[in-house]
Amino acid sequence: MSEARWTVVMPVKRLPAAKSRLRGALPGVPHEELALALATDTLRAVRACPAVAGVLVVTDDPRVTASVQAAGARVAGDPGGGLNAAFRHGAAVAGPRAAVAGLTADLPALRPAELAAALRATRGVRGFVADAPGGGTVLLAAPAGAPLAPRFGPGSAAAHEASGALPLAGEWPSLRRDVDTPADLADAAGLGVGPRTAALLARVAAAVEYGAGMQGTVATYDASTRSGVLLLDDGTELAFPARAFDASGLRLLRLGQRVRIERDADGEVVRVTLPTMA
């Protein structure tokens, strides 16, 4: 099979709604910025893949549109109806003569060579690559003339196999490492992420090292569990555990109260104090 034959379809939600389980994963980083970084780094790797002829991003978000168009991708408006509707729409826009690969937009550690190997492994039939845990799907590929027929969502790997798609069994750790949770993000960082995501991780690391005195206000506080949520000055929500309150020397916290936050090397909140306290 010749290279540069695939059209990759990547749906990206509106940034405020994207990757909701990652909200607050990087303290001090606006959630939308993290979601955009994941998509941008995924696109960068896809564009560098020798098996990819073009990328079509399905989105209605103006920031995503501007970013991916600047990176050389085409954009199609999101038709609504969820992820599978977006994949179907992208495949339809690509046209019946295109070999289409549906790819999730949360693969910041993706290596172009791994994507190329997976696409070659389809050998002219509809196939899919499961995510690292094995239950989800990161890639669904269909040759020209065959319907993509996406079944993304919970249990999608089993659903795709039941629909007749061939499970592709290569190792491909960077392709399989989608990012839904903070733990996933840490795993992706261990593989080596793209420049946009790496810059955000570096910003957080620098804040931990040099900015332990970050400030915010108390958004919620439960006296029974001695835990709550802080609203940082950039609008990011950051949860704090009981041990952080216990280390504060305070008896209680009030909603709207101004506090200073101290974190450890992993970015975890270890102490919540008043700005006037040493």
CSV table of C-alpha atoms in Angstrom, one decimal:
chain,number,residue,atom,x,y,z
A,1,MET,CA,0.0,0.0,0.0
A,2,SER,CA,1.2,3.5,-0.8
A,3,GLU,CA,1.7,6.0,1.9
A,4,ALA,CA,-0.2,9.3,2.1
A,5,ARG,CA,-3.5,7.7,1.3
A,6,TRP,CA,-5.6,8.3,4.5
A,7,THR,CA,-7.9,11.1,5.4
A,8,VAL,CA,-8.0,11.4,9.2
A,9,VAL,CA,-11.2,12.6,10.8
A,10,MET,CA,-10.8,14.2,14.3
A,11,PRO,CA,-13.8,15.5,16.1
A,12,VAL,CA,-13.1,18.1,18.8
A,13,LYS,CA,-15.9,19.4,21.2
A,14,ARG,CA,-16.3,23.0,22.1
A,15,LEU,CA,-13.4,23.6,24.6
A,16,PRO,CA,-15.5,24.3,27.7
A,17,ALA,CA,-17.2,21.0,27.4
A,18,ALA,CA,-14.2,18.9,26.2
A,19,LYS,CA,-12.3,16.5,28.4
A,20,SER,CA,-14.5,17.2,31.5
A,21,ARG,CA,-12.7,14.6,33.7
A,22,LEU,CA,-9.5,16.5,33.2
A,23,ARG,CA,-10.9,19.7,34.7
A,24,GLY,CA,-8.4,21.0,37.4
A,25,ALA,CA,-5.8,18.4,36.4
A,26,LEU,CA,-3.2,21.1,35.9
A,27,PRO,CA,-3.5,23.7,38.7
A,28,GLY,CA,-3.3,27.2,37.4
A,29,VAL,CA,-3.9,26.2,33.8
A,30,PRO,CA,-7.3,27.1,32.3
A,31,HIS,CA,-9.2,23.9,31.3
A,32,GLU,CA,-9.8,25.1,27.8
A,33,GLU,CA,-6.1,25.6,27.2
A,34,LEU,CA,-5.3,22.0,28.2
A,35,ALA,CA,-8.1,20.6,26.0
A,36,LEU,CA,-6.8,22.7,23.1
A,37,ALA,CA,-3.2,21.6,23.7
A,38,LEU,CA,-4.2,17.9,23.6
A,39,ALA,CA,-5.9,18.4,20.3
A,40,THR,CA,-3.2,20.5,18.8
A,41,ASP,CA,-0.4,18.0,19.7
A,42,THR,CA,-2.5,15.1,18.3
A,43,LEU,CA,-3.0,17.0,15.1
A,44,ARG,CA,0.7,17.9,14.9
A,45,ALA,CA,1.6,14.2,15.0
A,46,VAL,CA,-1.0,13.2,12.5
A,47,ARG,CA,0.2,15.8,10.1
A,48,ALA,CA,3.7,14.3,10.3
A,49,CYS,CA,2.5,10.8,9.6
A,50,PRO,CA,3.6,9.6,6.1
A,51,ALA,CA,0.4,7.6,5.7
A,52,VAL,CA,-1.9,10.6,6.1
A,53,ALA,CA,-2.9,12.7,3.0
A,54,GLY,CA,-5.0,15.1,5.0
A,55,VAL,CA,-6.8,15.9,8.2
A,56,LEU,CA,-10.4,16.9,8.7
A,57,VAL,CA,-11.3,18.3,12.1
A,58,VAL,CA,-15.0,18.3,13.0
A,59,THR,CA,-15.7,21.2,15.4
A,60,ASP,CA,-17.8,24.2,16.1
A,61,ASP,CA,-15.3,25.9,18.5
A,62,PRO,CA,-13.7,29.0,17.0
A,63,ARG,CA,-10.5,28.6,18.9
A,64,VAL,CA,-10.1,25.1,17.7
A,65,THR,CA,-11.0,26.1,14.2
A,66,ALA,CA,-8.3,28.9,14.1
A,67,SER,CA,-5.6,26.6,15.7
A,68,VAL,CA,-6.1,23.6,13.4
A,69,GLN,CA,-6.5,25.6,10.2
A,70,ALA,CA,-3.2,27.4,11.0
A,71,ALA,CA,-1.7,23.9,11.4
A,72,GLY,CA,-2.9,22.8,7.9
A,73,ALA,CA,-6.1,20.9,8.7
A,74,ARG,CA,-9.5,21.3,7.0
A,75,VAL,CA,-12.5,22.0,9.2
A,76,ALA,CA,-16.1,20.8,9.0
A,77,GLY,CA,-18.8,22.1,11.3
A,78,ASP,CA,-20.1,19.8,14.0
A,79,PRO,CA,-23.5,18.5,13.0
A,80,GLY,CA,-24.5,17.8,16.7
A,81,GLY,CA,-25.7,14.5,18.0
A,82,GLY,CA,-22.4,13.4,19.7
A,83,LEU,CA,-19.1,11.9,18.8
A,84,ASN,CA,-20.3,9.2,16.4
A,85,ALA,CA,-22.4,11.7,14.4
A,86,ALA,CA,-19.3,13.9,14.1
A,87,PHE,CA,-17.2,10.9,12.8
A,88,ARG,CA,-19.9,10.0,10.3
A,89,HIS,CA,-20.2,13.6,9.1
A,90,GLY,CA,-16.4,13.9,8.7
A,91,ALA,CA,-16.3,10.7,6.7
A,92,ALA,CA,-19.1,12.0,4.5
A,93,VAL,CA,-17.3,15.2,3.9
A,94,ALA,CA,-14.1,13.2,3.0
A,95,GLY,CA,-16.1,11.5,0.3
A,96,PRO,CA,-16.6,7.8,-0.8
A,97,ARG,CA,-13.3,7.6,-2.6
A,98,ALA,CA,-11.3,8.4,0.6
A,99,ALA,CA,-9.8,5.9,2.9
A,100,VAL,CA,-11.0,7.3,6.3
A,101,ALA,CA,-9.4,6.9,9.7
A,102,GLY,CA,-11.4,8.3,12.7
A,103,LEU,CA,-9.0,9.3,15.5
A,104,THR,CA,-9.7,10.7,18.9
A,105,ALA,CA,-8.2,14.1,19.6
A,106,ASP,CA,-6.6,13.4,23.0
A,107,LEU,CA,-3.4,11.6,22.0
A,108,PRO,CA,-0.7,14.2,23.0
A,109,ALA,CA,2.1,11.6,23.0
A,110,LEU,CA,1.3,10.2,19.6
A,111,ARG,CA,4.2,9.2,17.4
A,112,PRO,CA,3.6,9.5,13.6
A,113,ALA,CA,5.4,6.2,13.0
A,114,GLU,CA,3.0,4.3,15.3
A,115,LEU,CA,0.0,5.8,13.5
A,116,ALA,CA,1.5,4.8,10.1
A,117,ALA,CA,2.1,1.3,11.3
A,118,ALA,CA,-1.5,0.9,12.6
A,119,LEU,CA,-2.9,2.2,9.3
A,120,ARG,CA,-0.7,-0.2,7.3
A,121,ALA,CA,-1.9,-3.1,9.5
A,122,THR,CA,-5.5,-2.7,8.3
A,123,ARG,CA,-4.4,-4.3,5.1
A,124,GLY,CA,-7.4,-3.0,3.2
A,125,VAL,CA,-10.1,-3.9,5.7
A,126,ARG,CA,-12.0,-2.0,8.3
A,127,GLY,CA,-10.0,-2.1,11.6
A,128,PHE,CA,-9.6,-0.5,14.9
A,129,VAL,CA,-7.1,0.1,17.7
A,130,ALA,CA,-8.2,-0.2,21.3
A,131,ASP,CA,-7.0,2.2,24.0
A,132,ALA,CA,-4.5,1.3,26.6
A,133,PRO,CA,-7.1,-0.1,29.1
A,134,GLY,CA,-8.6,-2.1,26.3
A,135,GLY,CA,-12.3,-1.1,26.5
A,136,GLY,CA,-12.3,2.0,24.4
A,137,THR,CA,-11.2,2.9,20.9
A,138,VAL,CA,-8.6,5.5,19.7
A,139,LEU,CA,-8.6,4.7,16.0
A,140,LEU,CA,-11.2,3.3,13.5
A,141,ALA,CA,-10.1,3.0,9.9
A,142,ALA,CA,-12.1,2.0,6.8
A,143,PRO,CA,-10.8,1.6,3.3
A,144,ALA,CA,-12.3,3.6,0.4
A,145,GLY,CA,-15.8,2.6,-0.4
A,146,ALA,CA,-16.4,1.0,3.0
A,147,PRO,CA,-18.5,2.8,5.7
A,148,LEU,CA,-16.7,4.0,8.8
A,149,ALA,CA,-19.7,2.9,10.9
A,150,PRO,CA,-18.3,4.4,14.2
A,151,ARG,CA,-19.4,3.0,17.6
A,152,PHE,CA,-17.3,5.2,19.9
A,153,GLY,CA,-18.3,5.5,23.5
A,154,PRO,CA,-18.3,3.1,26.6
A,155,GLY,CA,-17.3,-0.4,25.5
A,156,SER,CA,-16.5,0.8,22.0
A,157,ALA,CA,-13.7,-1.8,21.4
A,158,ALA,CA,-16.2,-4.7,21.8
A,159,ALA,CA,-18.8,-2.8,19.8
A,160,HIS,CA,-16.4,-2.2,16.9
A,161,GLU,CA,-15.4,-5.8,16.9
A,162,ALA,CA,-19.0,-7.0,17.0
A,163,SER,CA,-19.6,-4.7,14.0
A,164,GLY,CA,-17.0,-6.6,12.0
A,165,ALA,CA,-14.0,-4.4,12.4
A,166,LEU,CA,-10.7,-6.1,12.8
A,167,PRO,CA,-8.9,-5.5,16.1
A,168,LEU,CA,-5.3,-4.4,15.3
A,169,ALA,CA,-2.9,-5.9,17.8
A,170,GLY,CA,0.3,-3.8,17.5
A,171,GLU,CA,2.0,-2.4,20.6
A,172,TRP,CA,1.8,1.3,19.6
A,173,PRO,CA,1.9,2.7,23.2
A,174,SER,CA,1.7,6.3,22.1
A,175,LEU,CA,-1.3,5.6,19.9
A,176,ARG,CA,-3.2,3.7,22.6
A,177,ARG,CA,-2.5,6.3,25.3
A,178,ASP,CA,-5.6,8.6,25.1
A,179,VAL,CA,-6.0,11.1,27.9
A,180,ASP,CA,-9.3,11.2,29.9
A,181,THR,CA,-8.0,11.5,33.5
A,182,PRO,CA,-5.1,13.1,35.4
A,183,ALA,CA,-3.5,9.6,35.7
A,184,ASP,CA,-3.7,9.2,31.9
A,185,LEU,CA,-2.0,12.6,31.5
A,186,ALA,CA,0.8,11.5,33.7
A,187,ASP,CA,1.2,8.3,31.7
A,188,ALA,CA,1.3,10.3,28.5
A,189,ALA,CA,3.9,12.7,29.9
A,190,GLY,CA,6.0,9.6,30.7
A,191,LEU,CA,5.9,8.7,27.0
A,192,GLY,CA,6.8,12.2,26.0
A,193,VAL,CA,4.0,14.6,24.9
A,194,GLY,CA,3.9,17.2,22.1
A,195,PRO,CA,5.1,20.8,22.5
A,196,ARG,CA,1.8,22.5,23.5
A,197,THR,CA,1.1,20.0,26.3
A,198,ALA,CA,4.7,19.9,27.4
A,199,ALA,CA,4.7,23.6,27.8
A,200,LEU,CA,1.6,23.5,30.1
A,201,LEU,CA,3.3,20.7,32.2
A,202,ALA,CA,6.4,22.8,32.4
A,203,ARG,CA,4.3,25.8,33.5
A,204,VAL,CA,2.8,23.8,36.3
A,205,ALA,CA,6.1,22.4,37.4
A,206,ALA,CA,7.6,26.0,37.5
A,207,ALA,CA,4.6,27.2,39.5
A,208,VAL,CA,5.1,24.3,42.0
A,209,GLU,CA,8.8,25.1,42.4
A,210,TYR,CA,8.6,28.9,42.4
A,211,GLY,CA,5.0,29.7,43.2
A,212,ALA,CA,4.0,27.7,46.2
A,213,GLY,CA,2.2,30.8,47.5
A,214,MET,CA,-0.5,30.9,44.7
A,215,GLN,CA,-3.8,32.4,46.0
A,216,GLY,CA,-7.5,31.9,45.4
A,217,THR,CA,-10.8,31.9,47.2
A,218,VAL,CA,-12.9,29.2,48.9
A,219,ALA,CA,-15.6,28.0,46.5
A,220,THR,CA,-16.9,25.1,48.7
A,221,TYR,CA,-15.9,23.8,52.1
A,222,ASP,CA,-17.4,20.8,54.0
A,223,ALA,CA,-16.6,20.9,57.7
A,224,SER,CA,-17.5,17.3,58.2
A,225,THR,CA,-14.8,16.1,55.7
A,226,ARG,CA,-12.5,19.1,56.1
A,227,SER,CA,-12.2,19.3,52.3
A,228,GLY,CA,-13.4,21.6,49.6
A,229,VAL,CA,-12.7,23.4,46.3
A,230,LEU,CA,-10.8,26.5,45.7
A,231,LEU,CA,-11.3,29.0,42.8
A,232,LEU,CA,-7.9,30.2,41.6
A,233,ASP,CA,-7.5,33.6,40.1
A,234,ASP,CA,-7.5,32.3,36.6
A,235,GLY,CA,-10.9,30.7,37.1
A,236,THR,CA,-9.5,27.1,37.5
A,237,GLU,CA,-11.2,25.0,40.2
A,238,LEU,CA,-8.8,23.1,42.5
A,239,ALA,CA,-9.9,20.6,45.1
A,240,PHE,CA,-8.0,20.3,48.4
A,241,PRO,CA,-8.1,17.3,50.8
A,242,ALA,CA,-8.6,17.1,54.6
A,243,ARG,CA,-4.8,16.9,55.2
A,244,ALA,CA,-4.3,20.3,53.5
A,245,PHE,CA,-6.8,21.9,55.8
A,246,ASP,CA,-5.4,20.0,58.8
A,247,ALA,CA,-2.0,21.5,58.0
A,248,SER,CA,-3.4,25.0,57.9
A,249,GLY,CA,-3.8,25.5,61.7
A,250,LEU,CA,-7.2,27.0,61.0
A,251,ARG,CA,-10.5,26.0,62.6
A,252,LEU,CA,-12.7,26.6,59.6
A,253,LEU,CA,-13.0,28.2,56.2
A,254,ARG,CA,-15.7,30.5,54.9
A,255,LEU,CA,-17.0,30.6,51.4
A,256,GLY,CA,-15.4,33.5,49.5
A,257,GLN,CA,-12.5,33.6,51.9
A,258,ARG,CA,-9.1,34.5,50.4
A,259,VAL,CA,-6.5,31.8,51.0
A,260,ARG,CA,-2.9,30.9,50.0
A,261,ILE,CA,-2.2,27.5,48.5
A,262,GLU,CA,0.9,25.4,49.0
A,263,ARG,CA,1.6,22.4,46.8
A,264,ASP,CA,4.1,19.6,46.7
A,265,ALA,CA,6.3,18.5,43.8
A,266,ASP,CA,3.4,16.6,42.2
A,267,GLY,CA,1.1,19.6,42.3
A,268,GLU,CA,-1.1,18.3,45.1
A,269,VAL,CA,-2.4,20.9,47.6
A,270,VAL,CA,-0.7,20.2,51.0
A,271,ARG,CA,-1.6,23.3,52.9
A,272,VAL,CA,-4.3,26.0,52.8
A,273,THR,CA,-3.5,29.1,54.8
A,274,LEU,CA,-4.5,32.7,55.1
A,275,PRO,CA,-2.4,35.2,53.0
A,276,THR,CA,-1.2,36.8,56.2
A,277,MET,CA,0.1,33.6,57.8
A,278,ALA,CA,3.7,32.6,57.5
